[in-house]
Amino acid sequence: MLKGRPTQVDYQLEQRDRNFVGYHLIVAVAALLIGSTFGPLQSLEHAGIDLYPQMTWLVDNYYQGLTIHGVLNALVWTTFFITGFLTLCMIKGLGRRLRYPVLNWIGFLTMVVGLVITAVPLLAGNATVLFTFYPPMQPSSLFYIGLTLVVVGSWIEGLGFYLTFYEWRKDNPDQRSPFIAFASLVTMVLWQIATIGVAAEILGMLLPASLGWTSGMDPQLARTLFWFTGHPLVYFWLLPAYLSWYAMLPKQVDGKMFSDQLARLAFWLFLLLSVPLGFHHQFVDPGIPSGWKYVHFALTYAVAIPSFMTMFTVIASLEYGAWRRGGRGLFGWVRALPWGNPSVTAQLLAGILFVFGGIGGIMNASYNVNLALHNTAWVPGHFHLTVASAVTMTFFGISYWLVPYIVGKPLWAPKLALASSWIYFGGMLVFSNALHTVGLLGAPRRVPLGLAPYIPSEWSGHLWRVGIGGTVMYIGLILYVVVIVVTALRRKRFAEDEGVEIPVAESRRDVQATPVWLDRWVPWLTATGLLILLAYGPQLYEQIVNAQLNSPSFPP
Ligand code: HAS
Ligand code: CU
């Protein structure tokens, strides 16, 4: 039953390629560290402890802090970590160097230049527009130029992936593409299709307006274009975590990938279904007819299906590993998982939090329930369980083997690494539960509630939990940063016979038995394009031909 060939060749990255991945991580972790520092400030503010007056040397107000928090954590930490991690998966998966490493270097440097350009107005207080930068709020044009360059840089890195894959395919016409490379490609294609929306928004409307070339903007069209990108963006964050859960975590628990076929199908479904459902962020927007909102509402439920498939297959592969480790019983096997391994534990805790994050998402997606939840504290409750838990904690877990792999040194203080995940997890439980609860009680999001002269008394009991939970999470996060920075800088190297491997799980069945249609791009890309055209085309056409660039913008 267990025969089958390894899904990956036994290829080790050259040191210069490891370093290239490492540079992505340096930027990512620095962004996370700075961005997260505003986390406890905001959450304590909710609890009535306003530390912002002490922070005027750095930021002018709550909203500037919140913008830096959102941009650095949600956009920079993720994008840089992901491009680095996918680069590693492409090289390892295909068992060869990138086709044009220089091209990927150009992409990476473009991203870094873009980041620096974005940072200038952010820190100067000229881009306090939150990470969604809704018009008619208008930041300095440098903010748009910088963000555009970050996206362009990532596209160039993606092009580097495609050229590498193209060459591999020529050499291996009949092989199934190795799963981790396949999953990286899907994630990158998804990102490139998704970012067309925000590219059109910035280049077609926001940037010209901010340079004074046009008389104003059309906020409705801008929001539609933004969410064309904004929704699939969340799957760009999630899919690298799923890549690890499907194809790496099983190896780390002595198991195997449950099914190469099912995993591929899930990734294809994400490509197909991630984009055409952005209206679920716009259920309350007056400019979109209800009929189209219903279409996107239905498609949102469809895209939950590959996540349910993931839940089933990933837990099955964990159980399989646990049984091989001697675990028995309906739930007793859970104890046999290697909870002492910080990389595994971070990812298991990420998955547990995601069960709740996913349920909350499914509630958001209901057209009528959303009317009660939209713009309340419930929504940050939801996205901290998803991007700040499922994704971020999985990236913590990946770092615990990836950083040692890059620098050739053993992980420093594994017990502290383990503690970091548990602390972050505990803080997140308190924090997200409190936000969901006050949200249901009507507390708005994006508001410094601690400064409000009056708040309903039933909120107060939950707001201090926001403060405590947020602070505890920050402690966990700092421990993560300390562990990996010390690991990178410590003297001790692996001995000759030691080292870490990139964990790549074998599939339980021969990968060559995966049907060819699960490994062909043209049909899936065509279907993806068609579905986007159907679900977005008519409304985009309508909104573009009726666009009124007459809403004056204002610097917040
Ligand atoms: Fe969401 C708003 C709907 C998933 C992120 N979402 C947001 C925002 C963000 C975000 C950032 O329909 C706010 C944007 C803003 O600023 O306005 N979301 C959904 C739905 C899903 C979903 C239906 N969201 C995500 C993911 C995110 C993310 C993933 C980031 C990574 N979301 C919405 C809606 C809104 C929204 C509305 C608008 C709200 C509003 O009104 O503004 C689904 O895809 C979720 C499906 C997930 C599941 C869970 C499967 C569970 C798994 C775990 C397995 C467990 C393991 C552990 C492996 C069904 C796979 C085992 C452990 C052992 C020990 C055994
Ligand atoms: Cu969404």
Coordinates of C-alpha atoms and ligand atoms in Angstrom, one line a residue:
M1 CA 0.0 0.0 0.0
L2 CA 2.7 2.4 0.9
K3 CA 4.9 2.0 -2.1
G4 CA 5.4 5.1 -4.2
R5 CA 8.2 7.2 -5.1
P6 CA 9.4 10.3 -3.3
T7 CA 7.6 13.4 -4.7
Q8 CA 10.9 15.3 -4.7
V9 CA 14.4 14.7 -5.9
D10 CA 17.0 14.7 -3.2
Y11 CA 18.3 18.2 -4.1
Q12 CA 20.0 20.6 -1.7
L13 CA 20.1 24.3 -2.4
E14 CA 23.4 25.9 -3.1
Q15 CA 24.5 28.3 -0.4
R16 CA 24.0 31.4 -2.6
D17 CA 20.4 30.3 -3.2
R18 CA 19.8 29.8 0.5
N19 CA 21.1 33.3 1.1
F20 CA 18.8 34.7 -1.5
V21 CA 15.8 33.2 0.3
G22 CA 17.3 34.4 3.6
Y23 CA 17.4 38.1 2.3
H24 CA 13.6 37.9 1.8
L25 CA 13.2 36.7 5.4
I26 CA 15.3 39.5 6.8
V27 CA 13.0 42.1 5.2
A28 CA 9.9 40.1 6.2
V29 CA 10.9 39.7 9.9
A30 CA 12.0 43.3 10.2
A31 CA 8.6 44.4 8.9
L32 CA 6.8 42.1 11.3
L33 CA 8.8 43.4 14.2
I34 CA 8.1 47.0 13.5
G35 CA 4.6 46.5 12.4
S36 CA 3.6 44.4 15.4
T37 CA 5.0 46.9 17.9
F38 CA 1.9 48.9 17.3
G39 CA -0.3 45.9 18.1
P40 CA -0.1 46.2 21.9
L41 CA -0.4 50.0 21.6
Q42 CA -3.7 49.6 19.8
S43 CA -5.1 46.8 21.9
L44 CA -4.2 48.6 25.1
E45 CA -5.8 51.7 23.7
H46 CA -9.0 49.7 23.5
A47 CA -8.6 48.7 27.1
G48 CA -8.4 52.4 28.0
I49 CA -4.6 52.7 28.4
D50 CA -3.6 55.2 25.8
L51 CA 0.2 55.1 25.2
Y52 CA 0.1 57.1 22.0
P53 CA 0.9 60.4 23.7
Q54 CA 4.2 58.8 24.7
M55 CA 4.9 57.8 21.1
T56 CA 4.8 61.2 19.5
W57 CA 8.5 60.9 18.7
L58 CA 7.5 58.1 16.2
V59 CA 3.9 58.5 15.2
D60 CA 1.4 61.4 15.3
N61 CA -1.7 59.4 16.3
Y62 CA -3.5 56.1 16.5
Y63 CA -4.3 56.0 12.8
Q64 CA -0.8 56.4 11.7
G65 CA 0.2 53.6 14.0
L66 CA -2.7 51.5 12.7
T67 CA -1.7 52.1 9.1
I68 CA 1.9 51.1 9.7
H69 CA 0.7 48.0 11.6
G70 CA -1.6 47.0 8.7
V71 CA 0.8 47.7 5.8
L72 CA 3.9 46.2 7.4
N73 CA 2.2 43.1 8.8
A74 CA -0.5 42.3 6.3
L75 CA 1.3 43.4 3.2
V76 CA 5.1 43.4 3.7
W77 CA 5.7 40.5 6.2
T78 CA 3.5 38.3 4.1
T79 CA 4.7 39.2 0.6
F80 CA 8.4 39.0 1.4
F81 CA 8.1 35.8 3.4
I82 CA 6.0 34.2 0.8
T83 CA 8.2 35.1 -2.2
G84 CA 11.2 33.8 -0.3
F85 CA 9.6 30.6 0.7
L86 CA 8.1 30.0 -2.7
T87 CA 11.5 30.5 -4.2
L88 CA 12.9 27.8 -2.0
C89 CA 10.0 25.5 -2.9
M90 CA 10.5 26.0 -6.6
I91 CA 14.2 25.2 -6.4
K92 CA 13.8 22.3 -4.1
G93 CA 10.7 20.9 -5.9
L94 CA 12.2 21.1 -9.4
G95 CA 15.6 20.0 -8.2
R96 CA 17.5 22.8 -10.0
R97 CA 18.6 26.4 -9.7
L98 CA 16.3 29.1 -11.0
R99 CA 16.6 29.6 -14.7
Y100 CA 17.7 33.2 -14.4
P101 CA 18.8 34.0 -10.8
V102 CA 19.6 37.6 -11.9
L103 CA 16.0 38.1 -12.9
N104 CA 14.8 37.1 -9.5
W105 CA 17.4 39.3 -7.9
I106 CA 16.1 42.2 -10.0
G107 CA 12.6 41.4 -8.8
F108 CA 13.6 41.2 -5.2
L109 CA 15.6 44.5 -5.3
T110 CA 12.6 46.2 -7.0
M111 CA 10.4 45.1 -4.1
V112 CA 12.9 46.5 -1.6
V113 CA 13.2 49.8 -3.4
G114 CA 9.3 49.9 -3.4
L115 CA 9.2 49.2 0.3
V116 CA 11.6 52.0 1.1
I117 CA 9.6 54.5 -1.1
T118 CA 6.4 53.4 0.7
A119 CA 8.0 53.7 4.1
V120 CA 8.9 57.4 3.7
P121 CA 5.4 58.9 3.6
L122 CA 4.2 56.2 6.0
L123 CA 6.7 57.3 8.7
A124 CA 6.3 61.0 7.9
G125 CA 2.6 60.8 8.5
N126 CA 1.7 61.6 4.9
A127 CA 0.0 58.2 4.1
T128 CA -2.3 57.6 7.0
V129 CA -4.9 55.8 4.9
L130 CA -4.9 52.3 6.5
F131 CA -3.9 49.2 4.6
T132 CA -7.0 49.4 2.4
F133 CA -6.2 53.1 1.3
Y134 CA -9.8 53.8 0.4
P135 CA -10.3 56.9 -1.7
P136 CA -11.2 59.7 -1.5
M137 CA -8.6 59.7 1.3
Q138 CA -5.4 60.5 -0.4
P139 CA -1.8 59.7 0.7
S140 CA 1.3 61.1 -0.8
S141 CA 1.9 59.7 -4.3
L142 CA 5.1 58.1 -3.1
F143 CA 2.9 55.6 -1.2
Y144 CA 1.3 54.5 -4.4
I145 CA 4.5 54.4 -6.3
G146 CA 6.2 52.4 -3.6
L147 CA 3.4 49.8 -3.4
T148 CA 3.3 49.5 -7.2
L149 CA 7.0 48.7 -7.2
V150 CA 6.6 46.1 -4.6
V151 CA 4.0 44.4 -6.7
V152 CA 6.0 44.8 -9.9
G153 CA 9.0 43.2 -8.2
S154 CA 7.0 40.2 -7.1
W155 CA 5.7 39.8 -10.6
I156 CA 9.3 39.7 -11.9
E157 CA 10.1 37.1 -9.3
G158 CA 7.1 35.2 -10.6
L159 CA 8.3 35.4 -14.2
G160 CA 11.5 33.9 -13.0
F161 CA 9.5 30.9 -11.6
Y162 CA 7.6 30.4 -14.8
L163 CA 10.8 30.4 -16.9
T164 CA 12.3 27.9 -14.5
F165 CA 9.3 25.7 -14.7
Y166 CA 9.1 25.9 -18.5
E167 CA 12.6 24.6 -18.7
W168 CA 11.9 21.8 -16.3
R169 CA 8.8 20.8 -18.3
K170 CA 10.8 20.6 -21.5
D171 CA 13.2 18.2 -19.8
N172 CA 10.4 16.2 -18.1
P173 CA 7.4 16.2 -20.4
D174 CA 5.7 13.1 -18.9
Q175 CA 6.4 13.7 -15.2
R176 CA 3.8 15.1 -12.8
S177 CA 5.2 18.4 -11.6
P178 CA 6.5 18.0 -8.1
F179 CA 3.8 19.1 -5.7
I180 CA 5.7 21.9 -3.8
A181 CA 6.7 23.5 -7.1
F182 CA 3.2 23.1 -8.5
A183 CA 1.7 24.7 -5.4
S184 CA 4.2 27.6 -5.6
L185 CA 3.3 28.2 -9.2
V186 CA -0.5 28.3 -8.5
T187 CA 0.1 30.7 -5.6
M188 CA 2.1 33.0 -7.8
V189 CA -0.4 32.9 -10.7
L190 CA -3.2 33.6 -8.3
W191 CA -1.3 36.6 -7.0
Q192 CA -0.6 37.9 -10.5
I193 CA -4.2 37.6 -11.6
A194 CA -5.4 39.2 -8.3
T195 CA -3.2 42.2 -8.4
I196 CA -4.5 43.3 -11.8
G197 CA -7.3 44.9 -9.8
V198 CA -5.2 47.1 -7.6
A199 CA -2.8 47.8 -10.5
A200 CA -5.8 49.2 -12.4
E201 CA -7.0 51.1 -9.4
I202 CA -3.6 52.8 -8.6
L203 CA -2.4 53.4 -12.1
G204 CA -5.8 54.2 -13.7
M205 CA -7.2 56.4 -10.9
L206 CA -5.4 57.0 -7.6
L207 CA -1.9 57.9 -8.8
P208 CA -3.1 60.3 -11.6
A209 CA -5.4 62.0 -9.1
S210 CA -2.7 62.3 -6.5
L211 CA -0.4 63.8 -9.0
G212 CA -3.1 66.4 -9.9
W213 CA -3.6 65.1 -13.4
T214 CA -7.3 64.3 -12.9
S215 CA -10.0 66.2 -11.1
G216 CA -10.9 63.5 -8.6
M217 CA -11.8 59.9 -8.2
D218 CA -14.7 57.5 -8.2
P219 CA -14.7 55.8 -4.8
Q220 CA -17.2 53.1 -5.8
L221 CA -15.1 51.9 -8.7
A222 CA -11.9 52.2 -6.6
R223 CA -13.4 49.9 -4.0
T224 CA -14.5 47.4 -6.5
L225 CA -11.0 47.3 -8.1
F226 CA -9.5 47.1 -4.6
W227 CA -11.5 44.1 -3.5
F228 CA -10.9 42.4 -6.9
T229 CA -7.4 42.1 -5.4
G230 CA -8.2 42.3 -1.7
H231 CA -10.1 39.1 -1.4
P232 CA -7.8 36.7 -3.4
L233 CA -4.9 38.4 -1.5
V234 CA -6.0 36.4 1.5
Y235 CA -5.5 33.2 -0.4
F236 CA -2.1 34.4 -1.6
W237 CA -1.3 34.5 2.2
L238 CA -3.0 31.2 3.0
L239 CA -1.8 28.9 0.2
P240 CA 1.9 28.9 1.2
A241 CA 0.6 27.8 4.7
Y242 CA -1.5 25.1 3.0
L243 CA 1.6 24.1 1.0
S244 CA 3.4 23.5 4.2
W245 CA 0.4 21.7 5.9
Y246 CA -0.1 19.4 2.9
A247 CA 3.4 18.6 1.8
M248 CA 5.8 19.4 4.7
L249 CA 4.0 19.0 8.0
P250 CA 3.2 15.3 7.3
K251 CA 6.9 14.5 6.9
Q252 CA 7.6 16.3 10.2
V253 CA 5.2 14.0 12.0
D254 CA 6.5 10.9 10.4
G255 CA 3.6 10.6 8.1
K256 CA 2.9 10.9 4.4
M257 CA 0.9 13.2 2.2
F258 CA -2.6 11.8 2.3
S259 CA -3.3 12.4 -1.4
D260 CA -1.3 14.2 -4.0
Q261 CA -4.4 14.3 -6.2
L262 CA -6.7 15.8 -3.7
A263 CA -4.1 18.4 -2.7
R264 CA -3.7 19.4 -6.3
L265 CA -7.4 19.6 -6.8
A266 CA -7.7 21.9 -3.8
F267 CA -5.0 24.3 -5.2
W268 CA -6.7 24.4 -8.6
L269 CA -10.0 25.2 -7.0
F270 CA -8.4 28.1 -5.1
L271 CA -7.1 29.4 -8.4
L272 CA -10.5 29.0 -10.0
L273 CA -12.6 30.5 -7.2
S274 CA -10.5 33.0 -5.3
V275 CA -10.9 36.0 -7.5
P276 CA -14.6 36.3 -8.5
L277 CA -16.1 36.9 -5.1
G278 CA -14.7 40.2 -3.9
F279 CA -18.2 41.7 -3.5
H280 CA -18.5 39.9 -0.1
H281 CA -16.4 42.9 1.1
Q282 CA -18.9 45.3 -0.4
F283 CA -22.3 43.9 0.7
V284 CA -23.2 47.3 2.1
D285 CA -21.9 49.3 -0.9
P286 CA -24.8 51.1 -2.5
G287 CA -23.4 51.1 -6.0
I288 CA -23.6 47.3 -6.7
P289 CA -26.9 45.6 -7.5
S290 CA -28.0 42.9 -5.0
G291 CA -28.1 40.3 -7.8
W292 CA -24.3 40.5 -8.2
K293 CA -23.8 40.4 -4.5
Y294 CA -25.7 37.2 -4.5
V295 CA -23.5 35.7 -7.2
H296 CA -20.4 36.6 -5.1
F297 CA -22.0 35.3 -1.9
A298 CA -22.6 31.9 -3.6
L299 CA -19.1 31.8 -4.9
T300 CA -17.7 32.6 -1.5
Y301 CA -19.4 29.4 -0.2
A302 CA -17.8 27.5 -3.1
V303 CA -14.3 28.6 -2.2
A304 CA -14.8 27.4 1.4
I305 CA -14.9 23.8 -0.1
P306 CA -11.2 23.5 -0.8
S307 CA -10.6 24.6 2.7
F308 CA -12.9 21.9 4.1
M309 CA -11.0 19.4 1.8
T310 CA -7.8 20.7 3.3
M311 CA -9.1 20.2 6.9
F312 CA -10.0 16.6 6.1
T313 CA -6.9 15.6 4.3
V314 CA -4.4 17.4 6.5
I315 CA -5.9 16.0 9.7
A316 CA -5.9 12.6 8.0
S317 CA -2.3 12.8 7.2
L318 CA -1.5 13.9 10.7
E319 CA -3.4 11.0 12.1
Y320 CA -1.6 8.6 9.8
G321 CA 1.7 10.0 11.1
A322 CA 0.6 9.7 14.7
W323 CA -0.5 6.1 14.2
R324 CA 2.9 5.3 12.9
R325 CA 4.3 6.9 16.0
G326 CA 2.2 4.5 18.1
G327 CA -0.8 6.8 18.8
R328 CA -4.1 5.1 19.1
G329 CA -7.8 5.9 19.7
L330 CA -10.4 8.2 18.2
F331 CA -8.6 11.3 19.5
G332 CA -5.8 9.7 21.5
W333 CA -3.5 9.8 18.5
V334 CA -3.3 13.6 18.8
R335 CA -1.1 13.1 21.9
A336 CA 1.4 11.1 19.8
L337 CA 2.1 14.0 17.5
P338 CA 5.6 15.5 18.1
W339 CA 4.4 18.4 20.3
G340 CA 8.0 18.9 21.5
N341 CA 9.0 20.1 18.0
P342 CA 8.5 23.8 17.8
S343 CA 8.1 23.8 14.1
V344 CA 5.3 21.3 14.3
T345 CA 3.6 22.8 17.3
A346 CA 3.4 26.3 15.8
Q347 CA 1.7 24.8 12.7
L348 CA -0.8 22.6 14.7
L349 CA -1.8 25.6 16.8
A350 CA -2.1 27.7 13.6
G351 CA -4.5 25.0 12.2
I352 CA -6.6 24.9 15.4
L353 CA -7.0 28.7 15.4
F354 CA -7.9 28.5 11.7
V355 CA -10.9 26.3 12.4
F356 CA -12.4 29.3 14.3
G357 CA -11.2 31.8 11.8
G358 CA -12.8 29.8 9.0
I359 CA -16.1 29.5 10.8
G360 CA -16.1 33.3 11.3
G361 CA -15.4 33.8 7.6
I362 CA -18.3 31.7 6.7
M363 CA -20.5 33.8 8.9
N364 CA -19.1 37.0 7.3
A365 CA -20.0 35.6 3.9
S366 CA -23.7 35.4 4.6
Y367 CA -25.2 38.4 2.8
N368 CA -27.7 39.1 5.7
V369 CA -25.5 38.2 8.7
N370 CA -22.8 40.4 7.2
L371 CA -25.1 43.4 7.7
A372 CA -24.7 42.9 11.4
L373 CA -21.0 42.2 11.4
H374 CA -19.6 44.5 8.8
N375 CA -17.4 47.3 10.1
T376 CA -17.5 46.0 13.6
A377 CA -14.7 44.7 15.8
W378 CA -15.8 41.2 14.7
V379 CA -13.9 41.7 11.4
P380 CA -10.4 42.3 13.0
G381 CA -11.3 39.3 15.3
H382 CA -11.8 37.2 12.1
F383 CA -8.6 38.3 10.3
H384 CA -6.4 37.9 13.3
L385 CA -7.4 34.3 13.4
T386 CA -6.6 33.9 9.7
V387 CA -3.7 36.0 8.5
A388 CA -2.3 36.7 12.0
S389 CA -2.8 33.0 13.2
A390 CA -3.2 30.4 10.5
V391 CA -0.7 32.1 8.2
T392 CA 1.7 33.9 10.6
M393 CA 2.0 31.0 13.0
T394 CA 2.7 28.6 10.1
F395 CA 5.4 31.0 9.0
F396 CA 6.8 30.9 12.5
G397 CA 6.8 27.1 12.2
I398 CA 8.5 27.1 8.8
S399 CA 11.1 29.5 10.1
Y400 CA 12.1 27.1 12.8
W401 CA 13.6 24.7 10.2
L402 CA 14.2 27.2 7.4
V403 CA 16.5 29.6 9.2
P404 CA 18.7 26.7 10.5
Y405 CA 18.7 25.4 6.9
I406 CA 19.8 28.7 5.5
V407 CA 22.5 29.5 8.0
G408 CA 23.7 26.0 8.7
K409 CA 23.3 26.4 12.5
P410 CA 21.0 24.6 14.9
L411 CA 17.9 26.3 16.2
W412 CA 18.7 28.3 19.3
A413 CA 16.6 27.6 22.4
P414 CA 14.0 25.2 21.0
K415 CA 12.1 25.3 24.3
L416 CA 11.8 29.1 24.0
A417 CA 10.6 28.6 20.4
L418 CA 7.9 26.3 21.7
A419 CA 6.9 28.7 24.4
S420 CA 6.6 31.5 21.9
S421 CA 3.9 29.6 20.0
W422 CA 1.9 28.7 23.1
I423 CA 2.1 32.2 24.4
Y424 CA 1.0 33.7 21.0
F425 CA -1.7 31.1 20.8
G426 CA -3.0 31.9 24.3
G427 CA -3.0 35.6 23.7
M428 CA -4.7 35.2 20.4
L429 CA -7.5 33.1 21.9
V430 CA -8.3 35.9 24.4
F431 CA -7.8 38.7 22.0
S432 CA -9.9 37.3 19.1
N433 CA -12.7 36.1 21.3
A434 CA -13.0 39.5 22.9
L435 CA -13.0 41.3 19.5
H436 CA -15.6 38.9 18.1
T437 CA -17.8 39.4 21.2
V438 CA -17.6 43.3 21.3
G439 CA -18.2 43.2 17.6
L440 CA -21.5 41.4 18.1
L441 CA -22.3 44.0 20.7
G442 CA -21.9 46.6 18.0
A443 CA -18.4 48.0 18.7
P444 CA -17.0 49.5 15.5
R445 CA -13.7 48.5 13.9
R446 CA -10.9 51.1 13.1
V447 CA -11.9 53.3 16.0
P448 CA -9.8 54.2 19.0
L449 CA -12.5 53.2 21.4
G450 CA -10.4 54.1 24.5
L451 CA -10.7 57.8 23.5
A452 CA -14.4 57.7 23.1
P453 CA -16.1 59.9 25.8
Y454 CA -18.8 57.3 26.2
I455 CA -19.0 53.6 25.4
P456 CA -21.7 51.1 26.4
S457 CA -20.8 49.5 29.7
E458 CA -21.2 45.9 28.3
W459 CA -18.3 46.5 26.0
S460 CA -15.8 47.4 28.8
G461 CA -15.5 43.9 30.1
H462 CA -14.4 42.7 26.7
L463 CA -12.2 45.6 25.8
W464 CA -9.7 44.9 28.6
R465 CA -9.4 41.4 27.3
V466 CA -8.4 42.9 23.9
G467 CA -5.7 44.8 25.7
I468 CA -4.4 41.7 27.6
G469 CA -4.6 39.3 24.7
G470 CA -2.8 41.8 22.3
T471 CA 0.0 42.3 24.8
V472 CA 0.5 38.6 25.4
M473 CA 0.6 37.9 21.6
Y474 CA 3.3 40.5 21.3
I475 CA 5.4 38.7 23.9
G476 CA 5.1 35.5 22.0
L477 CA 6.0 37.3 18.8
I478 CA 9.1 38.9 20.3
L479 CA 10.3 35.5 21.5
Y480 CA 9.9 34.2 17.9
V481 CA 12.0 37.0 16.6
V482 CA 14.7 36.6 19.3
V483 CA 14.9 32.8 18.6
I484 CA 15.5 33.2 14.9
V485 CA 17.7 36.2 15.1
V486 CA 20.0 34.5 17.7
T487 CA 19.9 31.3 15.6
A488 CA 21.1 33.3 12.6
L489 CA 23.8 35.1 14.5
R490 CA 25.1 32.4 16.9
R491 CA 28.6 31.0 16.5
K492 CA 27.7 27.3 16.7
R493 CA 27.4 25.5 13.4
F494 CA 26.0 22.1 12.6
A495 CA 28.7 19.4 12.9
E496 CA 29.6 17.4 9.8
D497 CA 27.0 14.7 10.4
E498 CA 24.2 17.0 11.6
G499 CA 22.0 19.4 9.7
V500 CA 18.4 20.0 8.8
E501 CA 16.5 18.8 5.8
I502 CA 13.8 20.6 3.9
P503 CA 10.8 18.4 5.1
V504 CA 9.1 17.1 2.0
A505 CA 6.6 14.4 2.5
E506 CA 6.1 11.4 0.2
S507 CA 2.7 10.9 -1.2
R508 CA 0.9 7.7 0.0
R509 CA 0.3 6.8 -3.7
D510 CA 2.6 7.0 -6.7
V511 CA 2.4 10.6 -7.9
Q512 CA 2.5 9.4 -11.5
A513 CA -0.9 7.9 -10.8
T514 CA -2.3 11.5 -10.4
P515 CA -4.4 12.1 -13.5
V516 CA -2.9 14.4 -16.2
W517 CA -5.7 16.8 -16.1
L518 CA -4.7 17.8 -12.6
D519 CA -1.3 18.8 -13.9
R520 CA -2.3 20.9 -17.0
W521 CA -2.4 24.6 -16.9
V522 CA -4.4 25.6 -20.0
P523 CA -7.9 24.3 -19.0
W524 CA -7.7 25.6 -15.5
L525 CA -6.4 29.0 -16.6
T526 CA -9.1 29.3 -19.2
A527 CA -11.8 28.4 -16.7
T528 CA -10.4 30.9 -14.2
G529 CA -10.5 33.6 -16.8
L530 CA -14.0 32.8 -17.9
L531 CA -15.4 32.7 -14.4
I532 CA -13.8 36.1 -13.6
L533 CA -15.3 37.5 -16.7
L534 CA -18.8 36.2 -15.8
A535 CA -18.8 37.2 -12.2
Y536 CA -17.0 40.6 -12.6
G537 CA -17.2 41.5 -16.3
P538 CA -20.7 43.1 -16.4
Q539 CA -20.3 45.0 -13.2
L540 CA -16.8 46.2 -14.0
Y541 CA -18.0 47.3 -17.5
E542 CA -21.0 49.1 -15.9
Q543 CA -18.9 50.9 -13.3
I544 CA -16.1 51.8 -15.7
V545 CA -18.4 53.3 -18.4
N546 CA -20.3 55.3 -15.8
A547 CA -17.2 56.3 -13.8
Q548 CA -17.3 59.8 -12.5
L549 CA -13.9 61.1 -11.5
N550 CA -15.4 63.9 -9.5
S551 CA -15.0 63.0 -5.9
P552 CA -12.4 65.4 -4.5
S553 CA -9.7 63.7 -2.6
F554 CA -8.4 64.9 0.8
P555 CA -5.2 64.1 2.8
P556 CA -6.4 62.6 6.1
Ligands
HAS1 FE1 -11.9 36.5 5.5 C1 -12.9 39.8 5.8 C2 -15.0 35.6 4.4 C3 -10.9 33.2 5.0 C4 -8.6 37.5 5.8 N1 -10.9 38.3 5.8 C5 -11.5 39.5 5.9 C6 -10.5 40.5 6.1 C7 -9.3 39.8 6.1 C8 -9.6 38.5 5.9 C9 -7.9 40.5 6.3 O1 -17.5 37.1 3.3 C10 -10.8 42.0 6.4 C11 -10.5 42.9 5.2 C12 -10.8 44.3 5.6 O2 -9.9 45.0 6.1 O3 -11.9 44.8 5.5 N2 -12.8 34.7 4.9 C13 -14.1 34.6 4.5 C14 -14.4 33.2 4.2 C15 -13.2 32.5 4.4 C16 -12.2 33.5 4.8 C17 -15.7 32.6 3.8 N3 -10.1 35.5 5.4 C18 -9.9 34.2 5.2 C19 -8.5 33.9 5.2 C20 -7.9 35.1 5.4 C21 -8.9 36.1 5.6 C22 -7.9 32.5 5.0 C23 -6.4 35.4 5.5 C24 -5.4 34.6 5.4 N4 -13.6 37.5 5.2 C25 -14.8 37.0 4.7 C26 -15.7 38.1 4.5 C27 -15.1 39.2 4.9 C28 -13.8 38.9 5.3 C29 -17.1 38.0 4.0 C30 -15.7 40.7 4.9 C31 -16.2 41.0 6.2 C32 -16.7 42.5 6.2 O4 -17.9 42.7 6.3 O5 -15.9 43.4 6.1 C33 -13.0 31.0 4.1 O6 -12.1 30.8 3.0 C34 -12.6 30.2 5.3 C35 -12.6 28.7 5.1 C36 -11.9 28.0 6.1 C37 -12.3 26.9 6.8 C38 -11.4 26.4 7.9 C39 -10.7 25.1 7.5 C40 -9.8 24.6 8.6 C41 -8.6 24.1 8.5 C42 -7.8 23.8 9.7 C43 -7.4 22.3 9.8 C44 -6.8 22.1 11.2 C45 -5.5 21.6 11.4 C46 -5.0 21.5 12.7 C47 -4.6 21.2 10.2 C48 -13.5 26.3 6.4 C49 -8.0 23.9 7.1 C50 -5.1 20.1 13.3 C51 -4.6 20.1 14.6 C52 -4.6 19.0 15.4 C53 -4.0 19.1 16.8 C54 -5.2 17.7 15.1
CU2 CU -12.7 38.1 1.3

